[in-house]
mmCIF file of C-alpha atoms and ligand atoms in Angstrom:
data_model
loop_
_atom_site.group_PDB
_atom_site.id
_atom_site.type_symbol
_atom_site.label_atom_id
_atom_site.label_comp_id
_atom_site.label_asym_id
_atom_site.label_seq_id
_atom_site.Cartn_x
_atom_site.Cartn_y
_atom_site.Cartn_z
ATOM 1 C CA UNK W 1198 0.000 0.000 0.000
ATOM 2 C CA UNK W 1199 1.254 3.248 -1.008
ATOM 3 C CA UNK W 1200 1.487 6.219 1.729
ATOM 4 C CA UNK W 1201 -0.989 8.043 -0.274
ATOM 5 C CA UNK W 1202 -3.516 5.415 0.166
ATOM 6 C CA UNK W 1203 -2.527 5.070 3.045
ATOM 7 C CA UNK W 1204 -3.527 8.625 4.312
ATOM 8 C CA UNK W 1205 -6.542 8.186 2.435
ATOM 9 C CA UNK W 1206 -7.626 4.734 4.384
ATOM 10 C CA UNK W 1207 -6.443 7.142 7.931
ATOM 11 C CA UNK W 1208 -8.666 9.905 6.517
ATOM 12 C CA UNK W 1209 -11.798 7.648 5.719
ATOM 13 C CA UNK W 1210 -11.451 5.629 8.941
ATOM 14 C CA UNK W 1211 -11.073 9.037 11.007
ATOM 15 C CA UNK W 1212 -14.468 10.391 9.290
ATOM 16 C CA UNK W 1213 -16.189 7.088 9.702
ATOM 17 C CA UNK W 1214 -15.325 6.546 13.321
ATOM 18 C CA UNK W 1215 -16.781 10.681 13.578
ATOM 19 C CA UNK W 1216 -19.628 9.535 12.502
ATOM 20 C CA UNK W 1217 -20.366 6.518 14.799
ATOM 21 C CA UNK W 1218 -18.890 9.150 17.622
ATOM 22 C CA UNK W 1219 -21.837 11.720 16.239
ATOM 23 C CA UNK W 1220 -24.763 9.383 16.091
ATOM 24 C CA UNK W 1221 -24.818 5.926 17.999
ATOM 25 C CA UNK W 1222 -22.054 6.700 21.007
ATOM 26 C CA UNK W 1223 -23.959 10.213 21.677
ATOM 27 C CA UNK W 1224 -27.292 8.163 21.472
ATOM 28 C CA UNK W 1225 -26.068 6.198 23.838
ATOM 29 C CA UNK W 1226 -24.333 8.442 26.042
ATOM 30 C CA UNK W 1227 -27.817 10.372 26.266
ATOM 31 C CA UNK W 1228 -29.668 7.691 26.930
ATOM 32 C CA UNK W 1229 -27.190 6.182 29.634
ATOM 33 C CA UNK W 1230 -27.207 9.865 31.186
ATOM 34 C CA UNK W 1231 -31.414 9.632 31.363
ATOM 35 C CA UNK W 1232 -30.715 6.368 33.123
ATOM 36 C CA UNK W 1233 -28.561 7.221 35.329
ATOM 37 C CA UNK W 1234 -30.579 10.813 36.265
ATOM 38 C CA UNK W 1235 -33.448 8.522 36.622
ATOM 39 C CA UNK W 1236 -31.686 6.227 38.873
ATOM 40 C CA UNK W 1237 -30.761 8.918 41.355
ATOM 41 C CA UNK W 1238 -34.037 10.772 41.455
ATOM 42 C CA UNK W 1239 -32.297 14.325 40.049
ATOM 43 C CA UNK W 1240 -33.064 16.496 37.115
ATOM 44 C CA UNK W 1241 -29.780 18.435 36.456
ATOM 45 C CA UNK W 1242 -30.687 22.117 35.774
ATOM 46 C CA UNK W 1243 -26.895 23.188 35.907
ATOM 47 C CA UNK W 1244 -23.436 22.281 33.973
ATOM 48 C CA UNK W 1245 -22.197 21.445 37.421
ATOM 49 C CA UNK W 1246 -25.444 19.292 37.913
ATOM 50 C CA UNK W 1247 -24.885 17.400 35.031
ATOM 51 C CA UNK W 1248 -21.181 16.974 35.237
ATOM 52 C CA UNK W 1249 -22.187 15.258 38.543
ATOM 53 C CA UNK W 1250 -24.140 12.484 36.605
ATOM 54 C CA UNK W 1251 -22.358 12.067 33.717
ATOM 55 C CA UNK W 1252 -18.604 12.239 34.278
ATOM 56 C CA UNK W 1253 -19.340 8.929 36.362
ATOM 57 C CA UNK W 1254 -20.843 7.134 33.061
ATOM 58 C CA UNK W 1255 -18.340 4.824 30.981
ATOM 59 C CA UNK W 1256 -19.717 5.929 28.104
ATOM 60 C CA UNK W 1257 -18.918 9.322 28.831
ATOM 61 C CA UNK W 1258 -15.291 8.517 29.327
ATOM 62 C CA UNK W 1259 -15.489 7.223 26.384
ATOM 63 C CA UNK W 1260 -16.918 9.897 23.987
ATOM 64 C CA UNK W 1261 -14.704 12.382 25.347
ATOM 65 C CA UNK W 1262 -11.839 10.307 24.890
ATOM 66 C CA UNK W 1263 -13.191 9.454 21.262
ATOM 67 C CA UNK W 1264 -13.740 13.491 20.174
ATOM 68 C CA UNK W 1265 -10.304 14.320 21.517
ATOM 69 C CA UNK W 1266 -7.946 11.494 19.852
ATOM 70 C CA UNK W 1267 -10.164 11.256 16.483
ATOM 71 C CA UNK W 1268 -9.501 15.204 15.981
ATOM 72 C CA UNK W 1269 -5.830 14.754 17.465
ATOM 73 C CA UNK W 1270 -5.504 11.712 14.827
ATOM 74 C CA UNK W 1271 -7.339 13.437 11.836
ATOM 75 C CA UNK W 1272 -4.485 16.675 12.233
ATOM 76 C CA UNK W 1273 -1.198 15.339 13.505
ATOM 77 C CA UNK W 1274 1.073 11.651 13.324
ATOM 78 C CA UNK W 1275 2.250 9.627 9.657
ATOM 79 C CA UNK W 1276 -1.346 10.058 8.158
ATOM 80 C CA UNK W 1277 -2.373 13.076 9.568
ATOM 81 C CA UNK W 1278 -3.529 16.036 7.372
ATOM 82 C CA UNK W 1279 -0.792 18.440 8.718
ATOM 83 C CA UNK W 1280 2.108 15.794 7.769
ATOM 84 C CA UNK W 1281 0.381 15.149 4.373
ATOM 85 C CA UNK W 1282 0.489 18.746 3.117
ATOM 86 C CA UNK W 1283 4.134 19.693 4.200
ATOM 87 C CA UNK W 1284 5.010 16.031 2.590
ATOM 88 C CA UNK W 1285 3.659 18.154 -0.426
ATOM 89 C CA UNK W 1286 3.963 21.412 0.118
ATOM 90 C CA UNK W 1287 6.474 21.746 -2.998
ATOM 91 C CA UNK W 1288 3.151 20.785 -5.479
ATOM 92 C CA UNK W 1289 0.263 22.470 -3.520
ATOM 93 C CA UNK W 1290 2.060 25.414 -2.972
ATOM 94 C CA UNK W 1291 3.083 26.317 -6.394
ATOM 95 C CA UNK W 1292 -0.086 26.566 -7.561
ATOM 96 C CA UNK W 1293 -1.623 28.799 -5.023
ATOM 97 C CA UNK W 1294 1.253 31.090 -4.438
ATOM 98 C CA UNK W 1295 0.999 31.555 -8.105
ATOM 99 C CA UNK W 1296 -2.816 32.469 -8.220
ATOM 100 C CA UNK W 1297 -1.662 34.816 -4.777
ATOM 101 C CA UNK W 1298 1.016 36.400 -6.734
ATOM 102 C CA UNK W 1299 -0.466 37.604 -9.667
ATOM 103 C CA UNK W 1300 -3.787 38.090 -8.153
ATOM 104 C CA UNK W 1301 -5.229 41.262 -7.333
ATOM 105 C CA UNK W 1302 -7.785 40.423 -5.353
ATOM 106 C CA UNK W 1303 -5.682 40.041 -2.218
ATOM 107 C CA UNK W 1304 -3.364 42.299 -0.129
ATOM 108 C CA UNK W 1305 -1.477 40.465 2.469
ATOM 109 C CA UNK W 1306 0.654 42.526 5.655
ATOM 110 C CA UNK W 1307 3.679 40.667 6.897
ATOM 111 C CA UNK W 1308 3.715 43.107 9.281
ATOM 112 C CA UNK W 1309 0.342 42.412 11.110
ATOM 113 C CA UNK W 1310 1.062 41.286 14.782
ATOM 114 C CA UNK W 1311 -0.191 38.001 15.829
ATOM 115 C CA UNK W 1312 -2.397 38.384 18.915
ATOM 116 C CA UNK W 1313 -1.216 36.351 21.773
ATOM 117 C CA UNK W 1314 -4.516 34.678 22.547
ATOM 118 C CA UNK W 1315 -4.274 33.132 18.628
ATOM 119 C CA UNK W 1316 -0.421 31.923 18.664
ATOM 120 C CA UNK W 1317 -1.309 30.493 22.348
ATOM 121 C CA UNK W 1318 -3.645 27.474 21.002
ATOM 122 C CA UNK W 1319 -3.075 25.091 18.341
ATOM 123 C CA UNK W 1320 -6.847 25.631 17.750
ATOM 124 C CA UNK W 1321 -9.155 22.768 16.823
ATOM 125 C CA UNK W 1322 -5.753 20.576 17.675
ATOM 126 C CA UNK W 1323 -4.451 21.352 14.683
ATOM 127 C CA UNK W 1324 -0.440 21.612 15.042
ATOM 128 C CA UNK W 1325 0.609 25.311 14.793
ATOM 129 C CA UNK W 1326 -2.569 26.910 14.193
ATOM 130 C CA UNK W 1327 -4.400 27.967 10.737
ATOM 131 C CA UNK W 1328 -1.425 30.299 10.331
ATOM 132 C CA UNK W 1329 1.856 29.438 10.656
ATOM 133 C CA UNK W 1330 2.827 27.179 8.077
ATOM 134 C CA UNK W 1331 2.163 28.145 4.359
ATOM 135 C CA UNK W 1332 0.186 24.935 3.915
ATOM 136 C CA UNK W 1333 -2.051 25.608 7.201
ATOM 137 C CA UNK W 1334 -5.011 27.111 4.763
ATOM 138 C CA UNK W 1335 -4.979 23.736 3.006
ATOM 139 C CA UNK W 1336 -5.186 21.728 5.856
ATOM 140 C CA UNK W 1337 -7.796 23.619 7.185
ATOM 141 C CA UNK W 1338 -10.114 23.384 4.354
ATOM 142 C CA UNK W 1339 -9.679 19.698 3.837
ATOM 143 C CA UNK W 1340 -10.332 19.004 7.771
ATOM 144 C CA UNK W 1341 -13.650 21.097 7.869
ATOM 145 C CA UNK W 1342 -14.827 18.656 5.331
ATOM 146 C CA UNK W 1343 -15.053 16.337 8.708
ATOM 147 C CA UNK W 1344 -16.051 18.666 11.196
ATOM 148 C CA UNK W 1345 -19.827 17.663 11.930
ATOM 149 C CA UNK W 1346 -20.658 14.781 9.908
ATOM 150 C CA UNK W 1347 -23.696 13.592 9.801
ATOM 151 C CA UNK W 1348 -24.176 10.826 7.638
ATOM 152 C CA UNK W 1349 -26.443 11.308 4.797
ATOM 153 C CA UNK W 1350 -26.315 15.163 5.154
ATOM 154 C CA UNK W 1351 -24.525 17.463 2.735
ATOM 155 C CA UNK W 1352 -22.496 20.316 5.253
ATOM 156 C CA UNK W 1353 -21.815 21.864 2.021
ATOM 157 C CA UNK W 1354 -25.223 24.174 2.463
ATOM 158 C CA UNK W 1355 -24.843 26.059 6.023
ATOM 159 C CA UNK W 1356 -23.183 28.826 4.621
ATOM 160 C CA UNK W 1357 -25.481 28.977 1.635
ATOM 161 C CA UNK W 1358 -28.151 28.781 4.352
ATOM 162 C CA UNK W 1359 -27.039 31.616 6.452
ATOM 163 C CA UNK W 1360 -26.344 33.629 3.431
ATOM 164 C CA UNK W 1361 -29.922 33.621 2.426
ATOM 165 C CA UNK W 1362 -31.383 33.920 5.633
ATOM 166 C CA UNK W 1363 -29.694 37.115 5.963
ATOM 167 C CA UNK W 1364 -30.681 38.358 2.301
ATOM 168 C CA UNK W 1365 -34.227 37.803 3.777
ATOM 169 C CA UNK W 1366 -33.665 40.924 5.205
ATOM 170 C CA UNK W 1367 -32.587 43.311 2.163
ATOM 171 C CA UNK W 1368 -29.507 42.998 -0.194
ATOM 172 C CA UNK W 1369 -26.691 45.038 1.195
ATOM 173 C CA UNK W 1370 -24.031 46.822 -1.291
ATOM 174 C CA UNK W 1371 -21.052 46.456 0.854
ATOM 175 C CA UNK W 1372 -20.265 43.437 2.884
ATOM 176 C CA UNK W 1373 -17.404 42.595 5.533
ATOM 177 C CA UNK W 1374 -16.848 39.448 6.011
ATOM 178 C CA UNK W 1375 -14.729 39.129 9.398
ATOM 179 C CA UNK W 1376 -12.335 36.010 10.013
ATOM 180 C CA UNK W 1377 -13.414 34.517 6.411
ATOM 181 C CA UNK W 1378 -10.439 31.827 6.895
ATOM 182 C CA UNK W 1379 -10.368 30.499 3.719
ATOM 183 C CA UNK W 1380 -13.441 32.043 2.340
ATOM 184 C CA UNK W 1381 -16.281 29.650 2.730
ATOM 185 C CA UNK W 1382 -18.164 31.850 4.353
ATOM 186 C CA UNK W 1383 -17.618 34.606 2.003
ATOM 187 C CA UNK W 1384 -18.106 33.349 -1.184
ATOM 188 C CA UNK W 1385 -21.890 32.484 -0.837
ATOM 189 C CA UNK W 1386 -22.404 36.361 -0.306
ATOM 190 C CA UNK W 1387 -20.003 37.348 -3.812
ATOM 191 C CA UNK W 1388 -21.812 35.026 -5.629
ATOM 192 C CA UNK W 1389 -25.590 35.861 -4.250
ATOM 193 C CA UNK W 1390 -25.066 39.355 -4.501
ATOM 194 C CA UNK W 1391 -23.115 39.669 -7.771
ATOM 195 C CA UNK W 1392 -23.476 44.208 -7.518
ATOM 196 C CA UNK W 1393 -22.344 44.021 -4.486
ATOM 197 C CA UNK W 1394 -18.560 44.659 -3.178
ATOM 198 C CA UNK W 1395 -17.121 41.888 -1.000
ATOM 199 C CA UNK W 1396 -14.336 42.021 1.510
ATOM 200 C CA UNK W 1397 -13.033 39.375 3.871
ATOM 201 C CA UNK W 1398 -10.903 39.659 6.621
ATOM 202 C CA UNK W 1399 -8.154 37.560 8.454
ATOM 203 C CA UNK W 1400 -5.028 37.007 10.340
ATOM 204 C CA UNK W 1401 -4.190 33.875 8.586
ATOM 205 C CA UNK W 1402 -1.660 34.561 5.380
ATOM 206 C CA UNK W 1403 -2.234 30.820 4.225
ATOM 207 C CA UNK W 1404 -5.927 30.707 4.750
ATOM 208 C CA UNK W 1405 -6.021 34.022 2.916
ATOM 209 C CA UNK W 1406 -4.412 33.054 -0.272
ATOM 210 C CA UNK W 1407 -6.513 30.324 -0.373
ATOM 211 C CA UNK W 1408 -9.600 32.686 -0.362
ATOM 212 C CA UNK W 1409 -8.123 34.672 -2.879
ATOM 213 C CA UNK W 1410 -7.456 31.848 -5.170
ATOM 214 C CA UNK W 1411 -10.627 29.984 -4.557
ATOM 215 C CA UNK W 1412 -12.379 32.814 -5.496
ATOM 216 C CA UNK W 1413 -10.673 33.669 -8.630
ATOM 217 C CA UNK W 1414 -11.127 29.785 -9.586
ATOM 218 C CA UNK W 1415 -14.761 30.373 -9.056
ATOM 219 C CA UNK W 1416 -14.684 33.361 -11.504
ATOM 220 C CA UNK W 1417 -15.577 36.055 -8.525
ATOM 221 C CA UNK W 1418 -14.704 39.448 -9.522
ATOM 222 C CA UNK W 1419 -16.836 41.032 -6.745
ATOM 223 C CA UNK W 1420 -14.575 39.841 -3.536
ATOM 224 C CA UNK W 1421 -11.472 40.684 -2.551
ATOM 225 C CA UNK W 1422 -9.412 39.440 0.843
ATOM 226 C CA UNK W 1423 -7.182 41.187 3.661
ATOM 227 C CA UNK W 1424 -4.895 40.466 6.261
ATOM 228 C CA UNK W 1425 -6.261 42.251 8.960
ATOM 229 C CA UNK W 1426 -6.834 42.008 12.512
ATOM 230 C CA UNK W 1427 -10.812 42.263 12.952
ATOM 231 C CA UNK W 1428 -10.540 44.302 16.803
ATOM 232 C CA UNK W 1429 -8.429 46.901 14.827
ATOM 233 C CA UNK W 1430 -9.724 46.266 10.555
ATOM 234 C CA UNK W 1431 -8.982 49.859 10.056
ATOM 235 C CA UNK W 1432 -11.764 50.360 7.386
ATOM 236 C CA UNK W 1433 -13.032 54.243 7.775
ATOM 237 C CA UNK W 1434 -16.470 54.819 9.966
ATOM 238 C CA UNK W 1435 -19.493 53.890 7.849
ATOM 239 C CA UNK W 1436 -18.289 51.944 5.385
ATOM 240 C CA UNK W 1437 -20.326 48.518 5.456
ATOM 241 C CA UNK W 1438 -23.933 48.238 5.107
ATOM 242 C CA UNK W 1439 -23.849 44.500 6.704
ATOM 243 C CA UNK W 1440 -20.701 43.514 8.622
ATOM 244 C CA UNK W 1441 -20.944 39.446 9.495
ATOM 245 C CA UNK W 1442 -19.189 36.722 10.603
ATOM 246 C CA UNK W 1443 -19.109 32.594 10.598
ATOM 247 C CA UNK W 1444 -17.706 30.763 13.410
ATOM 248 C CA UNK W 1445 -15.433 33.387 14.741
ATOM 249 C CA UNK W 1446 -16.862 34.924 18.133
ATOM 250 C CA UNK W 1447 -16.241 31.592 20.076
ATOM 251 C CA UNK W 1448 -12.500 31.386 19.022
ATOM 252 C CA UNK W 1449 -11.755 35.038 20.155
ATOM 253 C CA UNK W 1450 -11.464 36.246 24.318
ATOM 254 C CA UNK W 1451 -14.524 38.097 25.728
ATOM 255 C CA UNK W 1452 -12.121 41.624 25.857
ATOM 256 C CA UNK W 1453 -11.402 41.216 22.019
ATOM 257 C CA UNK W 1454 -15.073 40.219 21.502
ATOM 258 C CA UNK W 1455 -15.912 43.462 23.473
ATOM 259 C CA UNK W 1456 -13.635 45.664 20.319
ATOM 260 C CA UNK W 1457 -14.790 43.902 17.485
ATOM 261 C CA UNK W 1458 -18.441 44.631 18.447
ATOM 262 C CA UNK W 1459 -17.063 48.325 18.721
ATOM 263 C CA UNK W 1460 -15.431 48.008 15.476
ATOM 264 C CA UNK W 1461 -19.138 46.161 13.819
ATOM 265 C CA UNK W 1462 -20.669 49.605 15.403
ATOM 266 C CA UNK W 1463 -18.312 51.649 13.836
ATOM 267 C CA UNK W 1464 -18.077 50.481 10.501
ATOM 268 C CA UNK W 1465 -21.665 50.065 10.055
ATOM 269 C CA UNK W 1466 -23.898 52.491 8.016
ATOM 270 C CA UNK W 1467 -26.491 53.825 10.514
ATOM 271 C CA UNK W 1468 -29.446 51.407 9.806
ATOM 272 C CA UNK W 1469 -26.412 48.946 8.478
ATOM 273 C CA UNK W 1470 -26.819 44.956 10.033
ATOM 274 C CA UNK W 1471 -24.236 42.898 11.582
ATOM 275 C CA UNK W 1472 -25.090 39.298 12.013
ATOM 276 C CA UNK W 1473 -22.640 36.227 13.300
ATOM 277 C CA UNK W 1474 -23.647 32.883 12.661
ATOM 278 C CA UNK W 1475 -22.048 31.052 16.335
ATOM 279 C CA UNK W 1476 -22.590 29.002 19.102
ATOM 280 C CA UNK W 1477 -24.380 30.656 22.172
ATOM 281 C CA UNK W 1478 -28.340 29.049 22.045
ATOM 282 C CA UNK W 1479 -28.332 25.692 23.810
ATOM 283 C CA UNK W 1480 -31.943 24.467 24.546
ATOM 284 C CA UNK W 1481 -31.102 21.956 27.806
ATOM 285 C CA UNK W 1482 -27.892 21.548 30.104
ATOM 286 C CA UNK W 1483 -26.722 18.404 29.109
ATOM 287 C CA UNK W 1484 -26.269 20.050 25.186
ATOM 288 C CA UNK W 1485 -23.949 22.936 27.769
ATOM 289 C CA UNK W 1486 -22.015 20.001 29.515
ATOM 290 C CA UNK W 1487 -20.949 18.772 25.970
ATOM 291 C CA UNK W 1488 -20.408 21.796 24.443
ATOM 292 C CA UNK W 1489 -17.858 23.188 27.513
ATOM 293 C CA UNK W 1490 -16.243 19.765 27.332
ATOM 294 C CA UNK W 1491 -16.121 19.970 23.361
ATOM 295 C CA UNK W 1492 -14.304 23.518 23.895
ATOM 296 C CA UNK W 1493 -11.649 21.715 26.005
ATOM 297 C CA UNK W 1494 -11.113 18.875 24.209
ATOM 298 C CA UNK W 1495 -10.902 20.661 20.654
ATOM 299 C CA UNK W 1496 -8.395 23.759 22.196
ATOM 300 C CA UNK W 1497 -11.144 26.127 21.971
ATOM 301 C CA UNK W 1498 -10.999 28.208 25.015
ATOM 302 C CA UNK W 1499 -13.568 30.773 24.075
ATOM 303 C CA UNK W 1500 -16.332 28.863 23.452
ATOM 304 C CA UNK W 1501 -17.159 28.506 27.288
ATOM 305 C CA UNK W 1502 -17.297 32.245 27.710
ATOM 306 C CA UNK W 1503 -19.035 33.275 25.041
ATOM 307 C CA UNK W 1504 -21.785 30.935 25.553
ATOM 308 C CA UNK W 1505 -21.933 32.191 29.391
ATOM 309 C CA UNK W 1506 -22.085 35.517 28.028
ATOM 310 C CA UNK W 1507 -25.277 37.607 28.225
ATOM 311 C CA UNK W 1508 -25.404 38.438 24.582
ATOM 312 C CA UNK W 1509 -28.553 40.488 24.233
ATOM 313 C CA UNK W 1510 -27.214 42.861 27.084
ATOM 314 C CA UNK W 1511 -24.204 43.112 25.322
ATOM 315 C CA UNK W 1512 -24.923 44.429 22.450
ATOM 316 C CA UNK W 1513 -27.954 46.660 23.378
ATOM 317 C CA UNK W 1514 -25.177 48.283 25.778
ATOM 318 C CA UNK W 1515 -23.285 48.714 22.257
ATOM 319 C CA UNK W 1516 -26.044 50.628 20.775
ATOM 320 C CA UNK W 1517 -27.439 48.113 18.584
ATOM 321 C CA UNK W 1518 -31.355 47.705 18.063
ATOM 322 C CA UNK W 1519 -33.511 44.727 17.018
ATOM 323 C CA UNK W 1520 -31.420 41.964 18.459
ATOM 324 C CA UNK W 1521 -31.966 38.569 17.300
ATOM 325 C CA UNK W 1522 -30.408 35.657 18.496
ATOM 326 C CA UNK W 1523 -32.221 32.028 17.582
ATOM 327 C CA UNK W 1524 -31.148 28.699 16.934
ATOM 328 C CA UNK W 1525 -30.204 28.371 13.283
ATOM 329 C CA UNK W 1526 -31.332 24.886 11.457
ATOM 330 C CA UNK W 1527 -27.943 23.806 9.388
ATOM 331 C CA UNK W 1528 -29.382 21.444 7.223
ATOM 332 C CA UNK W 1529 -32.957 21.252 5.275
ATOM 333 C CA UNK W 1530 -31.740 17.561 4.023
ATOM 334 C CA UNK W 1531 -31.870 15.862 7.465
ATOM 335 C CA UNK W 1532 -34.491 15.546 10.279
ATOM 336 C CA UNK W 1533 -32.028 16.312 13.122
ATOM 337 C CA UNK W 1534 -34.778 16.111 15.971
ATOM 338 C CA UNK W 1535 -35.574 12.420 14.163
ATOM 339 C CA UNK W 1536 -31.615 11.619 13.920
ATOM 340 C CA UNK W 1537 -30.876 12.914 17.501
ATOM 341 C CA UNK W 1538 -27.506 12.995 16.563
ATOM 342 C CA UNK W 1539 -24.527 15.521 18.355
ATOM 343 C CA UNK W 1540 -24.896 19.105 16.649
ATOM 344 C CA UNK W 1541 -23.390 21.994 17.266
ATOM 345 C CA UNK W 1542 -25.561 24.656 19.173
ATOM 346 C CA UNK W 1543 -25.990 26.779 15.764
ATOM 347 C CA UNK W 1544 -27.087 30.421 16.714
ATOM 348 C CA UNK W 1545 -28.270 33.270 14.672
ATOM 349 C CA UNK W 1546 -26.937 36.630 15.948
ATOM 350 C CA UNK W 1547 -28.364 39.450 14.263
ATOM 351 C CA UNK W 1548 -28.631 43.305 15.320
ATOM 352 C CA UNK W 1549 -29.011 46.340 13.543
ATOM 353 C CA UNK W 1550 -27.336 50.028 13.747
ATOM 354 C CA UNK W 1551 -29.755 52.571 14.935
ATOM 355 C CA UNK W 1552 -30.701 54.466 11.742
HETATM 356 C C1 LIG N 174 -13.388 28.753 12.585
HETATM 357 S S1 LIG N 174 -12.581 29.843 11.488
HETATM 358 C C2 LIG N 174 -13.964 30.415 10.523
HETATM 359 C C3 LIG N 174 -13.587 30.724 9.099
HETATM 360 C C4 LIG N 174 -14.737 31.081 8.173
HETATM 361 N N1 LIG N 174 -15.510 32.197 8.681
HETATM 362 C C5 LIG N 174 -15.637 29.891 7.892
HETATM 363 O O1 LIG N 174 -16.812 29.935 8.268
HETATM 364 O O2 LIG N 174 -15.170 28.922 7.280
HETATM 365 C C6 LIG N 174 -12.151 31.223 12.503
HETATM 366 C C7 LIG N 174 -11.213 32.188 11.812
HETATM 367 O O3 LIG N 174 -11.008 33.295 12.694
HETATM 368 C C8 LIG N 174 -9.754 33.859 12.376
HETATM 369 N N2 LIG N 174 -9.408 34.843 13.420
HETATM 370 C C9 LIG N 174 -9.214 34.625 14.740
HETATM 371 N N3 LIG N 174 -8.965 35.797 15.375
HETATM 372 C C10 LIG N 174 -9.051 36.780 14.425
HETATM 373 C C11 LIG N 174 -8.928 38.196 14.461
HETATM 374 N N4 LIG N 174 -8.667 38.870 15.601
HETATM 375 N N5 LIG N 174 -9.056 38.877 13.307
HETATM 376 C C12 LIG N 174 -9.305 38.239 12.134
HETATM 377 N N6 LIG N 174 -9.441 36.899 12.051
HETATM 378 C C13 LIG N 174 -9.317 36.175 13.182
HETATM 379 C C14 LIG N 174 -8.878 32.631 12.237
HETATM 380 O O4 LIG N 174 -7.675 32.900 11.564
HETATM 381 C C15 LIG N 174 -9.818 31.676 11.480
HETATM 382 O O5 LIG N 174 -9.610 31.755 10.101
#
């Protein structure tokens, strides 16, 4: 067997195993947990409470054992995805640093310091972060493929979905796009709102060439990327009539969280929307319990804090006006209630700049 098939057979098993880890060990686990709450005559109401019942539970032990190694195995070691790309950076990176260098929808600033919460983490367990190796935007788009999966669901639409939840509300003419990583998130709004002018924003230089080169692939001439750091973007007051984001708020501390909302204020047209598509809505306590213990056991130390947050305080103390936070359905093709498989806690954020 060669290594390539090798990695492949890793790859496959890692995203099969995810899957079993998403649907029948969670299944269980939550079953087990009702059991066991049963059992003891208590009705957890707290993550404390919970913790309490579950952290006892085999199965428990288990799962959280499970999500930790698969993502540490899917990343790092022989067949990992980090390993594979430097094994060929030479050939991966010739194309895109081509596409980067001649393209000019990207401007890239060596200079831009690092903040110390991002170099801290190898975030999601992936070794060195989403930006310190040139190859780190290519690992990071082939491991989102394997995020969530949920088998016999495309993942492919929940940006599309966002995208056009948000157009529900008007079509804005300039968009920001804040921590687009390797542009998923942006490209749904160049290509539904083809008048419009794009921008996305990030700190990573090898997510961001990616982005750049993805979208020129795609034939995009309305989008254009940035290195820059979203608490500090440095666009001029006004200039965005919808400034969003997808997946960000939960990897950044509560006192940067507290200047990008500033800087969403700022940059917003009065009457201009921001909306985030994160984590923060979680209907019972067991969905908390996992989610703090999914934070530790993927290196994402934010997600805890911004779910404890009080959100709608937050930003009405900002200014903004007809908040909107609500649990966002990721998928039309799948019954998730009927599959009552391990989701993420998708939330809507949406508020508006007074006009
Ligand atoms: C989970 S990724 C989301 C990427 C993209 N929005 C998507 O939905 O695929 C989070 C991104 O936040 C970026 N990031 C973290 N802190 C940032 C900051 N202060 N300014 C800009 N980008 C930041 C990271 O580099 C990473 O690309």
């Amino acid at each position: 067997m060669t290594a390539e098939t090798s990695f492949d057979s890793a790859q496959r098993f890692i995203l099969a195993a995810k899957g079993f880890w998403t649907t029948q060990l969670y299944t269980n686990l939550r079953e087990q947990y009702g059991e066991r709450c049963a059992a003891q005559g208590v009705e957890p109401t707290t993550v404390p409470q919970v913790a309490a019942v579950a952290e006892d539970l085999t199965v428990y032990r288990y799962f959280a054992w499970l999500e930790r190694h698969l993502q540490i195995a899917k990343y790092s070691g022989r067949y990992g995805l980090a390993h594979y790309y430097r094994e060929h950076a030479d050939e991966v990176l010739k194309d895109l640093d081509g596409a980067a260098g001649q393209s000019s929808n990207l401007e890239l600033d060596p200079a831009l310091r690092m903040p110390s919460y991002y170099v801290a983490t190898d975030i999601h367990q992936h070794p060195g972060g989403v930006w310190s190796e040139p190859t780190a935007g290519l690992v990071y788009q082939h491991g989102a493929r394997s995020t969530t999966p949920l088998l016999g669901a495309s993942h492919g639409d929940l940006h599309a979905r966002f995208t056009d939840k948000i157009l529900e509300g008007g079509r804005p003419a300039r968009v920001l796009d804040l921590a687009c990583g390797f542009g998923k998130s942006t490209m749904p709004f160049a290509s539904k709102l083809p008048e419009a002018s794009i921008r996305g924003i990030d700190l990573a230089a090898p997510c961001l060439k990616l982005a750049a080169s993805n979208a020129t692939k795609a034939g995009l001439t309305n989008v254009s990327f940035a290195q820059r750091d979203a608490s500090n973007p440095g666009f001029a007051d006004a200039s965005f009539d919808l400034v969003t984001s997808t997946m960000f708020l939960h990897e950044i501390p509560l006192k940067v969280l507290d200047r990008v909302l500033d800087e969403c204020f700022r940059l917003l047209e009065p009457g201009g929307r921001m909306v985030h598509l994160d984590f923060w809505h979680m209907p019972d306590p067991f969905t908390r319990f996992l989610h703090y213990g999914h934070g530790r056991r993927n290196n994402e130390p934010y997600m805890q804090p911004l779910a404890e947050l009080d959100l709608p305080k937050t930003l009405a103390a900002k200014g903004f006006v007809d908040i909107r936070i609500e649990p966002f359905s990721e998928t039309a093709d799948v019954d998730l209630a009927a599959v009552k498989a391990w989701r993420f806690p998708w939330t809507y954020i949406s508020a508006r700049k007074p006009a």
